[in-house]
Coordinates of C-alpha atoms and ligand atoms in Angstrom, one line a residue:
Chain I
M79 CA -33.4 -24.4 73.2
P80 CA -30.5 -22.4 71.8
T81 CA -28.7 -24.1 68.9
L82 CA -26.0 -23.3 66.4
E83 CA -28.8 -22.5 63.9
T84 CA -29.6 -19.5 65.9
T85 CA -26.0 -18.4 65.9
T86 CA -25.5 -18.9 62.2
S87 CA -28.5 -17.0 61.2
V88 CA -27.4 -14.2 63.6
D89 CA -24.0 -14.4 62.0
S90 CA -25.2 -14.1 58.5
A91 CA -27.6 -11.3 59.4
L92 CA -25.1 -9.2 61.3
G93 CA -21.8 -10.4 59.8
P94 CA -21.4 -7.7 57.2
L95 CA -22.4 -5.0 59.7
E96 CA -19.8 -6.1 62.1
G97 CA -16.3 -4.6 62.5
S98 CA -15.4 -1.2 61.1
E99 CA -18.9 0.2 60.5
L100 CA -18.4 4.0 61.1
P101 CA -21.2 6.5 61.8
D102 CA -21.7 9.5 59.5
F103 CA -19.8 12.2 61.3
T104 CA -21.5 15.0 59.3
T105 CA -25.1 14.5 60.4
A106 CA -26.9 16.9 62.7
A107 CA -27.8 14.0 65.0
Y108 CA -24.1 12.9 65.3
K109 CA -23.0 16.5 66.0
D110 CA -25.7 17.0 68.6
A111 CA -24.8 13.8 70.5
Y112 CA -21.1 14.7 70.1
S113 CA -21.6 18.1 71.7
R114 CA -22.5 16.3 74.9
I115 CA -20.1 13.4 74.8
N116 CA -17.2 15.6 73.8
A117 CA -18.2 18.0 76.6
I118 CA -18.1 15.2 79.1
V119 CA -14.7 14.2 78.0
I120 CA -13.4 17.8 78.1
E121 CA -14.9 18.4 81.5
G122 CA -13.6 15.0 82.7
E123 CA -10.1 15.9 81.7
Q124 CA -10.3 19.3 83.3
E125 CA -11.5 17.8 86.5
A126 CA -8.9 15.1 86.4
H127 CA -6.3 17.9 86.2
D128 CA -7.8 19.7 89.1
N129 CA -8.2 16.5 91.2
Y130 CA -4.5 15.5 90.7
M131 CA -3.4 19.0 91.7
S132 CA -5.7 18.7 94.8
L133 CA -4.3 15.3 95.6
G134 CA -0.8 16.9 95.6
T135 CA -1.9 19.0 98.6
L136 CA -2.8 15.9 100.5
L137 CA 0.3 14.0 99.5
P138 CA 3.0 16.8 99.5
D139 CA 5.9 14.3 98.9
Q140 CA 4.0 13.1 95.7
A141 CA 3.1 16.6 94.5
E142 CA 5.7 16.6 91.8
E143 CA 4.5 13.3 90.3
L144 CA 0.9 14.3 90.7
G145 CA 1.6 17.6 89.0
R146 CA 3.0 15.7 86.1
L147 CA -0.2 13.6 85.8
A148 CA -2.3 16.8 86.0
R149 CA -0.4 18.3 83.1
M150 CA -1.1 15.2 81.0
E151 CA -4.8 15.7 81.7
L152 CA -4.6 19.3 80.4
K153 CA -3.0 18.1 77.3
H154 CA -5.8 15.6 76.8
M155 CA -8.3 18.3 77.3
K156 CA -6.7 20.4 74.5
G157 CA -6.7 17.3 72.2
F158 CA -10.4 16.7 72.7
T159 CA -11.2 20.4 72.2
A160 CA -9.5 20.1 68.9
C161 CA -11.6 17.1 68.0
A162 CA -14.8 19.1 68.5
N163 CA -13.4 22.0 66.4
N164 CA -12.5 19.5 63.7
L165 CA -16.1 18.4 63.4
G166 CA -17.4 21.9 63.8
V167 CA -19.1 21.0 67.1
T168 CA -19.5 23.3 70.2
A169 CA -19.2 21.3 73.4
D170 CA -22.1 21.6 75.8
M171 CA -20.1 22.5 78.8
P172 CA -23.0 23.3 81.2
F173 CA -24.4 19.8 80.6
A174 CA -21.0 18.2 81.3
Q175 CA -20.4 20.2 84.5
E176 CA -23.8 19.1 85.8
F177 CA -23.1 15.5 84.6
F178 CA -20.0 15.3 86.8
S179 CA -21.4 17.1 89.8
P180 CA -22.1 14.0 92.0
L181 CA -18.6 12.7 91.7
R182 CA -17.1 16.2 91.9
N183 CA -19.1 16.9 95.1
N184 CA -18.0 13.7 96.7
F185 CA -14.4 14.3 95.7
Q186 CA -14.5 17.9 97.1
A187 CA -16.0 16.6 100.4
A188 CA -13.4 13.9 100.7
L189 CA -10.7 16.5 99.9
K190 CA -11.9 18.8 102.7
D191 CA -11.7 15.9 105.2
G192 CA -8.3 15.0 104.0
K193 CA -9.5 11.5 102.8
V194 CA -6.7 10.5 100.4
V195 CA -8.1 7.0 99.9
T196 CA -11.5 8.3 98.8
C197 CA -10.0 10.9 96.5
L198 CA -7.8 8.3 94.9
L199 CA -10.7 5.9 94.4
I200 CA -12.9 8.5 92.8
Q201 CA -10.2 10.0 90.5
A202 CA -7.5 7.4 89.9
L203 CA -9.7 4.3 89.9
L204 CA -13.3 5.2 88.9
I205 CA -12.8 8.2 86.6
E206 CA -9.7 6.7 85.0
A207 CA -11.4 3.3 84.5
F208 CA -14.4 5.1 83.1
A209 CA -12.2 7.0 80.7
I210 CA -10.2 4.0 79.6
S211 CA -13.3 1.9 78.8
A212 CA -15.0 4.8 77.0
Y213 CA -11.9 5.6 74.9
H214 CA -11.3 2.0 74.0
I215 CA -14.8 1.7 72.7
Y216 CA -14.7 5.0 71.0
I217 CA -11.5 4.4 69.1
P218 CA -12.9 1.9 66.5
V219 CA -15.8 4.2 65.7
A220 CA -14.1 7.6 65.9
D221 CA -13.4 9.9 63.0
P222 CA -9.8 9.6 61.9
F223 CA -8.7 12.8 63.6
A224 CA -10.2 11.9 66.9
R225 CA -9.0 8.4 66.7
K226 CA -5.4 9.3 66.6
I227 CA -5.7 11.7 69.5
T228 CA -7.7 9.2 71.6
E229 CA -5.2 6.4 71.0
G230 CA -2.5 8.6 72.5
V231 CA -4.6 9.6 75.4
V232 CA -5.7 6.1 76.5
K233 CA -2.1 5.1 77.0
D234 CA -1.7 8.0 79.5
E235 CA -4.8 7.0 81.4
Y236 CA -3.4 3.6 82.1
T237 CA -0.4 5.4 83.8
H238 CA -2.9 7.3 85.9
L239 CA -4.9 4.2 86.9
N240 CA -1.7 2.5 87.7
Y241 CA -0.6 5.4 89.9
G242 CA -3.8 5.0 92.1
Q243 CA -3.4 1.3 92.1
E244 CA 0.2 1.3 93.3
W245 CA -0.6 3.8 96.1
L246 CA -3.6 1.9 97.3
K247 CA -1.8 -1.4 97.0
A248 CA 1.0 -0.1 99.3
H249 CA -1.6 1.1 101.8
L250 CA -4.3 -1.6 101.4
E251 CA -4.7 -2.7 105.0
E252 CA -5.3 0.7 106.5
S253 CA -7.4 1.8 103.4
R254 CA -9.6 -1.3 103.0
A255 CA -12.6 0.0 105.0
E256 CA -12.5 3.5 103.4
L257 CA -12.2 2.0 100.0
E258 CA -15.2 -0.2 100.4
Q259 CA -17.2 2.7 101.7
A260 CA -16.1 5.0 98.9
N261 CA -17.0 2.3 96.4
R262 CA -20.5 2.1 97.9
D263 CA -20.9 5.8 97.8
N264 CA -19.5 6.4 94.3
L265 CA -20.0 3.4 92.1
P266 CA -23.8 4.0 91.8
H267 CA -23.0 7.5 90.4
V268 CA -20.8 5.9 87.8
R269 CA -23.6 3.6 86.8
R270 CA -26.0 6.6 86.6
M271 CA -23.5 8.5 84.5
L272 CA -23.3 5.5 82.1
D273 CA -27.0 5.3 81.9
R274 CA -27.4 9.0 81.2
V275 CA -24.8 8.9 78.4
A276 CA -26.1 5.8 76.8
A277 CA -28.5 7.3 74.2
D278 CA -25.8 9.8 73.0
A279 CA -23.2 7.2 73.0
A280 CA -25.4 4.9 70.8
V281 CA -25.5 7.6 68.2
L282 CA -21.7 7.4 68.1
H283 CA -22.0 3.6 67.8
M284 CA -20.9 3.0 71.3
E285 CA -23.1 0.5 73.2
K286 CA -24.0 0.8 76.8
E287 CA -23.5 -2.9 77.5
D288 CA -19.9 -2.6 76.2
L289 CA -19.3 0.5 78.2
I290 CA -20.4 -1.1 81.5
E291 CA -18.5 -4.3 80.9
D292 CA -15.3 -2.6 79.8
F293 CA -15.5 -0.2 82.7
L294 CA -15.9 -3.1 85.2
I295 CA -13.0 -5.0 83.6
A296 CA -10.7 -2.0 84.1
Y297 CA -12.0 -1.4 87.6
Q298 CA -11.8 -5.1 88.5
D299 CA -8.3 -5.4 87.2
A300 CA -7.3 -2.4 89.4
L301 CA -8.9 -3.9 92.5
T302 CA -7.3 -7.3 91.8
D303 CA -3.9 -5.6 91.6
I304 CA -4.6 -3.7 94.8
G305 CA -5.2 -7.0 96.5
F306 CA -8.9 -7.7 96.8
T307 CA -10.1 -11.3 96.3
P308 CA -12.4 -12.2 93.3
R309 CA -15.4 -12.5 95.6
E310 CA -14.8 -9.1 97.3
I311 CA -14.4 -7.6 93.9
A312 CA -17.6 -9.1 92.5
R313 CA -19.4 -7.8 95.5
M314 CA -17.9 -4.3 95.1
A315 CA -18.5 -4.3 91.3
A316 CA -22.2 -5.4 91.7
A317 CA -23.0 -1.8 92.8
A318 CA -22.3 -0.7 89.2
L319 CA -24.3 -3.5 87.7
L320 CA -27.3 -3.1 89.8
G321 CA -27.2 0.7 89.7
Chain K
M12 CA -0.7 -23.3 84.0
F13 CA -3.8 -24.6 82.1
G14 CA -7.1 -22.8 81.8
L15 CA -10.7 -23.7 81.1
I16 CA -13.2 -21.2 79.8
G17 CA -16.7 -22.4 80.5
H18 CA -20.2 -21.2 81.2
S19 CA -23.5 -22.3 82.7
T20 CA -25.9 -24.3 80.6
S21 CA -28.8 -21.9 81.2
F22 CA -29.4 -18.5 82.8
E23 CA -31.3 -20.2 85.6
S24 CA -28.5 -22.6 86.4
A25 CA -26.0 -19.7 86.2
R26 CA -28.0 -17.8 88.9
N27 CA -28.2 -20.8 91.1
L28 CA -24.5 -21.4 90.7
A29 CA -23.8 -17.7 91.6
R30 CA -25.9 -18.1 94.7
S31 CA -24.1 -21.3 95.8
L32 CA -20.7 -19.6 95.3
G33 CA -21.7 -16.6 97.4
F34 CA -22.2 -14.1 94.5
E35 CA -25.6 -13.1 95.8
E36 CA -25.7 -9.8 93.9
Y37 CA -25.3 -11.7 90.6
A38 CA -27.8 -14.4 91.5
D39 CA -30.5 -11.7 91.8
G40 CA -29.5 -9.8 88.7
D41 CA -31.5 -10.0 85.4
L42 CA -30.2 -11.1 82.0
D43 CA -29.3 -7.5 81.1
M44 CA -27.1 -7.2 84.1
W45 CA -25.4 -10.5 83.2
C46 CA -24.8 -9.2 79.7
S47 CA -22.8 -6.4 81.2
A48 CA -20.9 -8.5 83.7
P49 CA -17.2 -9.2 83.1
P50 CA -15.8 -12.7 83.1
Q51 CA -14.6 -14.1 86.4
L52 CA -11.7 -16.3 87.3
V53 CA -13.7 -18.4 89.8
E54 CA -11.5 -21.3 90.8
R55 CA -7.9 -22.4 91.0
I56 CA -7.4 -26.1 90.3
S57 CA -4.6 -28.6 90.7
V58 CA -4.6 -32.0 89.1
T59 CA -2.3 -34.9 89.8
S60 CA -1.7 -37.5 87.1
P61 CA -1.2 -41.2 87.9
T62 CA 2.3 -40.5 86.8
G63 CA 2.7 -38.3 89.9
Q64 CA 3.0 -35.1 87.9
C65 CA 0.9 -32.2 89.3
I66 CA -0.3 -29.3 87.3
E67 CA -2.0 -26.0 88.3
G68 CA -4.9 -24.4 86.4
A69 CA -7.8 -22.0 86.6
Y70 CA -11.4 -22.0 85.7
I71 CA -12.8 -18.9 84.0
D72 CA -16.6 -18.4 83.8
S73 CA -17.2 -16.2 80.8
V74 CA -20.6 -15.2 82.3
F75 CA -22.0 -16.2 79.0
V76 CA -25.3 -18.1 79.1
P77 CA -27.0 -19.7 76.0
E78 CA -29.8 -17.2 76.3
M79 CA -27.3 -14.6 75.0
L80 CA -26.8 -16.4 71.7
S81 CA -29.2 -14.2 69.9
R82 CA -27.2 -11.1 71.0
F83 CA -24.4 -11.3 68.6
K84 CA -22.2 -8.6 70.1
T85 CA -22.8 -9.7 73.7
A86 CA -21.8 -13.3 72.9
K87 CA -18.7 -12.2 71.0
R88 CA -17.7 -9.9 73.8
K89 CA -18.1 -12.6 76.4
V90 CA -15.8 -14.9 74.6
L91 CA -13.1 -12.3 73.8
N92 CA -13.1 -10.9 77.3
A93 CA -12.8 -14.4 78.9
M94 CA -9.8 -15.1 76.6
E95 CA -8.3 -11.8 77.5
L96 CA -8.7 -12.6 81.2
A97 CA -7.0 -16.0 80.7
Q98 CA -4.1 -14.3 78.9
K99 CA -3.8 -11.5 81.5
N100 CA -3.5 -14.2 84.2
G101 CA -0.6 -15.7 82.4
I102 CA -2.3 -19.0 81.6
D103 CA -0.3 -20.9 79.1
I104 CA -2.9 -23.1 77.5
T105 CA -6.7 -22.6 77.8
A106 CA -9.5 -24.7 76.4
L107 CA -12.5 -23.0 74.9
G108 CA -15.4 -25.0 76.4
G109 CA -19.1 -25.4 75.5
F110 CA -20.4 -22.6 73.2
T111 CA -17.1 -20.7 73.6
S112 CA -15.3 -22.4 70.6
I113 CA -18.5 -22.5 68.6
I114 CA -19.0 -18.7 69.0
F115 CA -15.3 -18.2 68.3
E116 CA -15.5 -20.1 65.0
D117 CA -19.0 -19.1 63.8
F118 CA -18.5 -15.4 64.6
K119 CA -15.0 -15.4 63.0
L120 CA -13.3 -14.0 66.1
L121 CA -9.9 -14.6 64.5
R122 CA -10.4 -11.2 63.1
E123 CA -10.7 -9.7 66.6
Q124 CA -7.2 -10.3 68.0
Q125 CA -7.0 -7.0 69.7
V126 CA -9.0 -6.7 72.9
R127 CA -8.4 -3.3 74.4
A128 CA -4.7 -3.2 75.3
T129 CA -4.2 -6.9 74.9
T130 CA -3.3 -8.6 71.7
L131 CA -4.6 -12.2 72.0
D132 CA -1.9 -14.8 71.5
W133 CA -3.7 -17.6 69.7
Q134 CA -0.9 -20.0 70.8
R135 CA -2.4 -19.9 74.3
F136 CA -5.7 -21.4 73.3
T137 CA -7.1 -24.7 72.1
T138 CA -10.6 -25.7 71.0
G139 CA -9.9 -29.1 72.5
N140 CA -11.5 -30.7 69.4
T141 CA -8.7 -33.2 68.8
H142 CA -9.3 -34.9 72.1
T143 CA -13.0 -34.6 71.8
A144 CA -12.9 -36.4 68.4
W145 CA -10.6 -39.1 69.8
V146 CA -12.8 -39.7 72.8
I147 CA -15.9 -40.0 70.6
C148 CA -14.2 -42.6 68.4
R149 CA -13.2 -44.5 71.5
Q150 CA -16.8 -44.3 72.6
V151 CA -18.0 -45.8 69.3
E152 CA -15.4 -48.6 69.4
A153 CA -15.9 -49.5 73.0
N154 CA -19.7 -49.3 73.3
A155 CA -21.0 -50.7 70.0
P156 CA -19.8 -54.2 70.7
Q157 CA -21.5 -54.2 74.1
L158 CA -24.8 -53.7 72.3
G159 CA -24.0 -56.6 69.9
I160 CA -23.2 -54.2 67.1
D161 CA -20.2 -55.5 65.0
L162 CA -18.6 -52.4 63.6
R163 CA -17.1 -54.2 60.6
R164 CA -20.7 -54.9 59.5
A165 CA -22.2 -51.7 60.8
K166 CA -23.3 -48.5 59.2
V167 CA -22.2 -45.5 61.1
A168 CA -23.9 -42.1 60.5
V169 CA -21.9 -39.0 61.3
V170 CA -24.3 -36.0 61.6
G171 CA -22.3 -32.8 61.2
A172 CA -19.7 -34.8 59.2
T173 CA -18.0 -31.8 57.6
G174 CA -17.3 -30.0 60.9
D175 CA -14.0 -29.9 62.7
I176 CA -14.8 -32.8 65.0
G177 CA -17.1 -34.6 62.5
S178 CA -14.5 -34.8 59.8
A179 CA -11.9 -36.1 62.2
V180 CA -14.3 -38.7 63.4
C181 CA -15.0 -39.8 59.8
R182 CA -11.2 -40.1 59.1
W183 CA -10.6 -42.2 62.1
L184 CA -13.6 -44.4 61.7
S185 CA -12.9 -45.1 58.0
Q186 CA -9.1 -45.6 58.4
R187 CA -8.6 -47.0 61.9
T188 CA -11.9 -48.6 63.0
G189 CA -12.9 -50.0 59.7
V190 CA -16.6 -49.7 59.8
Q191 CA -18.6 -51.2 57.0
E192 CA -20.0 -47.9 55.8
L193 CA -20.0 -44.3 56.8
L194 CA -23.2 -42.3 56.2
L195 CA -22.3 -38.6 55.8
V196 CA -24.8 -36.0 56.9
A197 CA -24.3 -32.3 56.8
R198 CA -26.2 -29.2 55.6
R199 CA -23.9 -28.0 52.8
P200 CA -23.4 -30.2 49.7
Q201 CA -20.0 -29.0 48.6
P202 CA -18.0 -29.6 51.8
L203 CA -19.8 -33.0 51.9
A204 CA -18.6 -33.9 48.4
D205 CA -15.1 -32.8 49.3
L206 CA -15.1 -34.9 52.4
Q207 CA -16.3 -37.9 50.5
Q208 CA -13.5 -37.5 48.1
E209 CA -10.9 -37.1 50.8
L210 CA -12.2 -40.2 52.6
G211 CA -12.4 -42.2 49.4
G212 CA -15.8 -43.5 50.4
G213 CA -18.8 -42.9 52.5
R214 CA -22.4 -42.3 51.3
I215 CA -24.0 -38.9 51.4
L216 CA -27.5 -39.1 52.8
S217 CA -30.2 -36.9 54.2
L218 CA -30.7 -36.9 58.0
E219 CA -33.9 -38.9 57.7
D220 CA -32.5 -41.6 55.4
A221 CA -29.3 -41.9 57.4
M222 CA -31.3 -42.4 60.7
A223 CA -33.3 -45.2 59.1
E224 CA -30.1 -47.1 58.1
A225 CA -27.6 -46.4 60.9
D226 CA -26.6 -48.9 63.6
V227 CA -24.5 -46.2 65.2
V228 CA -25.2 -42.4 65.1
V229 CA -22.4 -40.0 65.9
W230 CA -24.1 -36.6 66.5
V231 CA -21.5 -33.8 66.3
A232 CA -23.8 -31.0 65.0
S233 CA -25.5 -28.6 67.3
L234 CA -28.4 -28.5 65.0
A235 CA -32.0 -27.8 65.8
Q236 CA -32.6 -30.7 63.3
A237 CA -32.5 -33.1 66.3
S238 CA -36.2 -32.3 66.7
S239 CA -36.9 -34.0 63.4
I240 CA -35.6 -37.4 64.6
D241 CA -38.4 -40.0 64.5
P242 CA -37.4 -42.6 67.1
G243 CA -39.9 -45.0 65.4
R244 CA -37.7 -45.1 62.3
L245 CA -34.4 -45.9 64.1
R246 CA -32.8 -49.3 63.9
R247 CA -32.7 -51.4 67.1
P248 CA -30.3 -51.7 68.7
C249 CA -29.0 -48.2 67.9
L250 CA -26.0 -46.5 69.6
M251 CA -26.3 -42.8 69.6
I252 CA -23.2 -40.8 70.6
D253 CA -24.4 -37.3 71.6
G254 CA -21.3 -35.2 70.8
G255 CA -23.0 -32.0 70.1
Y256 CA -23.5 -29.1 72.4
P257 CA -25.8 -28.8 74.2
K258 CA -26.3 -32.5 74.8
N259 CA -30.1 -33.0 74.5
L260 CA -30.3 -36.0 72.1
D261 CA -31.7 -38.2 74.8
T262 CA -34.8 -36.1 75.0
K263 CA -35.3 -36.3 71.2
A264 CA -34.6 -40.0 70.6
A265 CA -35.6 -42.4 73.4
G266 CA -37.1 -45.8 73.4
E267 CA -36.4 -49.5 73.7
G268 CA -33.1 -50.5 72.1
I269 CA -32.0 -46.9 71.6
H270 CA -28.9 -46.2 73.6
V271 CA -27.8 -42.5 73.9
L272 CA -24.4 -41.9 75.3
K273 CA -23.0 -38.4 76.2
G274 CA -20.2 -38.0 73.7
G275 CA -16.9 -36.3 74.3
I276 CA -17.0 -36.6 78.0
V277 CA -14.2 -38.1 80.0
E278 CA -13.8 -39.3 83.5
F279 CA -10.6 -38.7 85.5
G280 CA -9.3 -41.5 87.8
S281 CA -9.7 -39.6 91.0
D282 CA -11.6 -36.7 92.5
I283 CA -10.3 -33.3 91.3
G284 CA -11.7 -31.2 94.2
W285 CA -13.3 -28.4 92.1
Q286 CA -16.7 -26.9 92.1
M287 CA -17.1 -25.8 88.5
M288 CA -18.1 -29.0 86.8
E289 CA -21.3 -28.8 88.9
A290 CA -22.1 -26.0 86.6
A291 CA -21.9 -28.3 83.6
E292 CA -24.4 -30.6 85.2
M293 CA -22.1 -33.7 85.1
A294 CA -23.3 -36.9 86.8
N295 CA -20.0 -37.2 88.6
P296 CA -18.8 -33.6 88.7
Q297 CA -15.7 -34.4 90.7
R298 CA -14.3 -36.6 87.9
Q299 CA -16.2 -36.0 84.7
M300 CA -15.6 -33.2 82.3
F301 CA -15.7 -32.2 78.7
A302 CA -12.9 -33.8 76.7
C303 CA -12.0 -30.3 75.4
F304 CA -11.2 -29.2 78.9
A305 CA -9.2 -32.3 79.5
E306 CA -7.2 -31.5 76.4
A307 CA -5.8 -28.3 78.1
M308 CA -4.8 -30.4 81.0
L309 CA -3.1 -33.0 78.8
L310 CA -1.2 -30.3 76.9
E311 CA 0.0 -28.9 80.2
F312 CA 1.0 -32.3 81.4
E313 CA 2.9 -33.0 78.2
G314 CA 4.5 -29.6 78.1
L315 CA 2.8 -28.9 74.7
R316 CA 1.8 -25.3 75.4
T317 CA 0.5 -24.5 72.0
N318 CA -2.8 -24.2 70.1
F319 CA -2.9 -27.9 69.5
S320 CA -6.5 -27.8 68.1
W321 CA -7.1 -24.7 66.1
G322 CA -9.0 -23.7 63.0
R323 CA -11.1 -26.1 61.0
N324 CA -10.1 -29.4 59.4
N325 CA -6.6 -29.5 60.9
I326 CA -7.1 -32.6 63.0
T327 CA -4.9 -35.4 61.8
L328 CA -4.9 -39.1 62.9
E329 CA -1.4 -38.5 64.2
K330 CA -2.6 -35.7 66.4
M331 CA -5.4 -37.9 67.6
D332 CA -2.9 -40.7 68.4
L333 CA -0.8 -38.3 70.3
I334 CA -3.5 -36.8 72.5
G335 CA -5.2 -40.2 72.9
A336 CA -2.0 -41.7 74.3
A337 CA -1.6 -38.7 76.7
S338 CA -5.2 -39.1 77.7
L339 CA -4.7 -42.8 78.8
R340 CA -1.3 -42.0 80.4
H341 CA -2.7 -39.3 82.6
G342 CA -5.7 -41.2 83.8
F343 CA -8.7 -40.2 81.7
Q344 CA -11.3 -42.6 80.5
A345 CA -14.0 -42.0 77.9
L346 CA -17.5 -42.1 79.4
G347 CA -19.2 -45.5 78.6
L348 CA -22.7 -46.9 78.5
E349 CA -22.1 -49.2 81.4
H350 CA -21.7 -46.1 83.6
P351 CA -24.0 -46.5 86.6
A352 CA -25.3 -42.9 86.6
P353 CA -25.7 -41.4 83.2
V354 CA -25.1 -37.7 82.8
P355 CA -28.4 -35.9 83.2
S356 CA -29.7 -34.1 80.1
F357 CA -29.1 -30.5 79.4
S358 CA -32.8 -29.7 79.6
S359 CA -33.5 -31.8 82.7
T360 CA -33.6 -28.8 85.1
Ligands
FE2_559 FE1 -6.9 12.2 80.7
FE2_560 FE1 -6.2 10.4 83.5

């Protein structure tokens, strides 16, 4: 039977650890984990740039706005490259390119078929929600240099998520079936990506449970805004929880 | 709009609830999956007062279950994320039900005002403790005489006397009810001494000694110590108000002449038409609810959209008067012993 006694002992045991406990940024273990996490972030920003440029070819009347979003992603990429330099870490780009390949392949296939809805779900909802949750959790445990950069980036990512949201909201009825299918096809990849990154993220003091829940909160918020009901959303999100 | 943040009483009942609400994927998930699941706004509610006034609200399930208590970060995240969801939905006043306010207080979440992009606005939340304390006092006053206990000659033990609810109950019982003697029980000596001084009376006792002397026991601590109650040493008759959380006193203290009443539970005058109190395992889930939830409704009815109950030891008799009058005006009644179907115990599943 759970009681307050359990909670108070937990509190006194973990209380002092809680809050702003930062990792040691200078250890080899930290830098090793950072080389992969940072590479994922750089690759993610690069692909986000490419994806928004590609979306511009599917939505020519939106090309200018999408080009603006794409340029923001390049700026982010440069910022995170500076973070690695600052810590004296070389990003493991081959790892990151392979890490993103399932989502990249699905995006490219959808692009070839002219499936705007699927492309938007992958980039503007899933990847942006993934980035937003990861950046939010990273900020409190980041080194001061990276912290400042990440705080600026996360604001932009909301703009990108919002872009996808607004478009899909305006086209919900004709997009519904494709959205649900794209969710089924891609959300399990996001879950596997979170699983793969968990051990390295833990070295950076970022916990997998937090990453999953925060990702789902951002994703659910977007789906709510687009017009899905709580029950539909819970069903769609379960694909990420069950893997 | 009012809000209620609640949770299931156990992982098992949470899964059953998920299944009955059509969230099959969640029902089949394990505890790790639930630890990563975000809070859900599961139900919209409207409540009409006997005055004719109608208010709208929402029930948020934090997806917390008591099995998560040993996971400090998980429990903390569940509470903060549920509060963020309430605020993002524009809910004006939300009650923190069950373990939610206990976690908030014990894990010192006042330090965690920033949740991602949301700065929590404390004005939008209430622990509901003022109404809970008032309801518990009413339960003592209304039910003791029915057992032949004359409160003017009775010793009333308050277990958890120095807590937010406990200290308010002590204040009320000594100044308003006029009980013969208050027996003060709590773990830490210094707050007890402070309380005794503030009250200008009351006797500090160990749990065992207090149990042997008390005609009425008000249990407002969620202590594991309940397991140390020896029913054989209790006075008969004895009225026990189980105001702790979870409510499991009836499994610890049972016997002829021992009357355990679920404390801090109110019954609304008509059916509300919601599903969520089934989750709290109320005997009459269409009408019964925790008094803390009812406080959010009362504040909405009264247009008092503010953190009426907040922090520790801020509950005054004036605030209890105010919320008590509102409670009666809007059709709530404290659960009494004569109730035909007692609320089943927490552990009865
Ligand atoms: Fe970006
Ligand atoms: Fe972005």
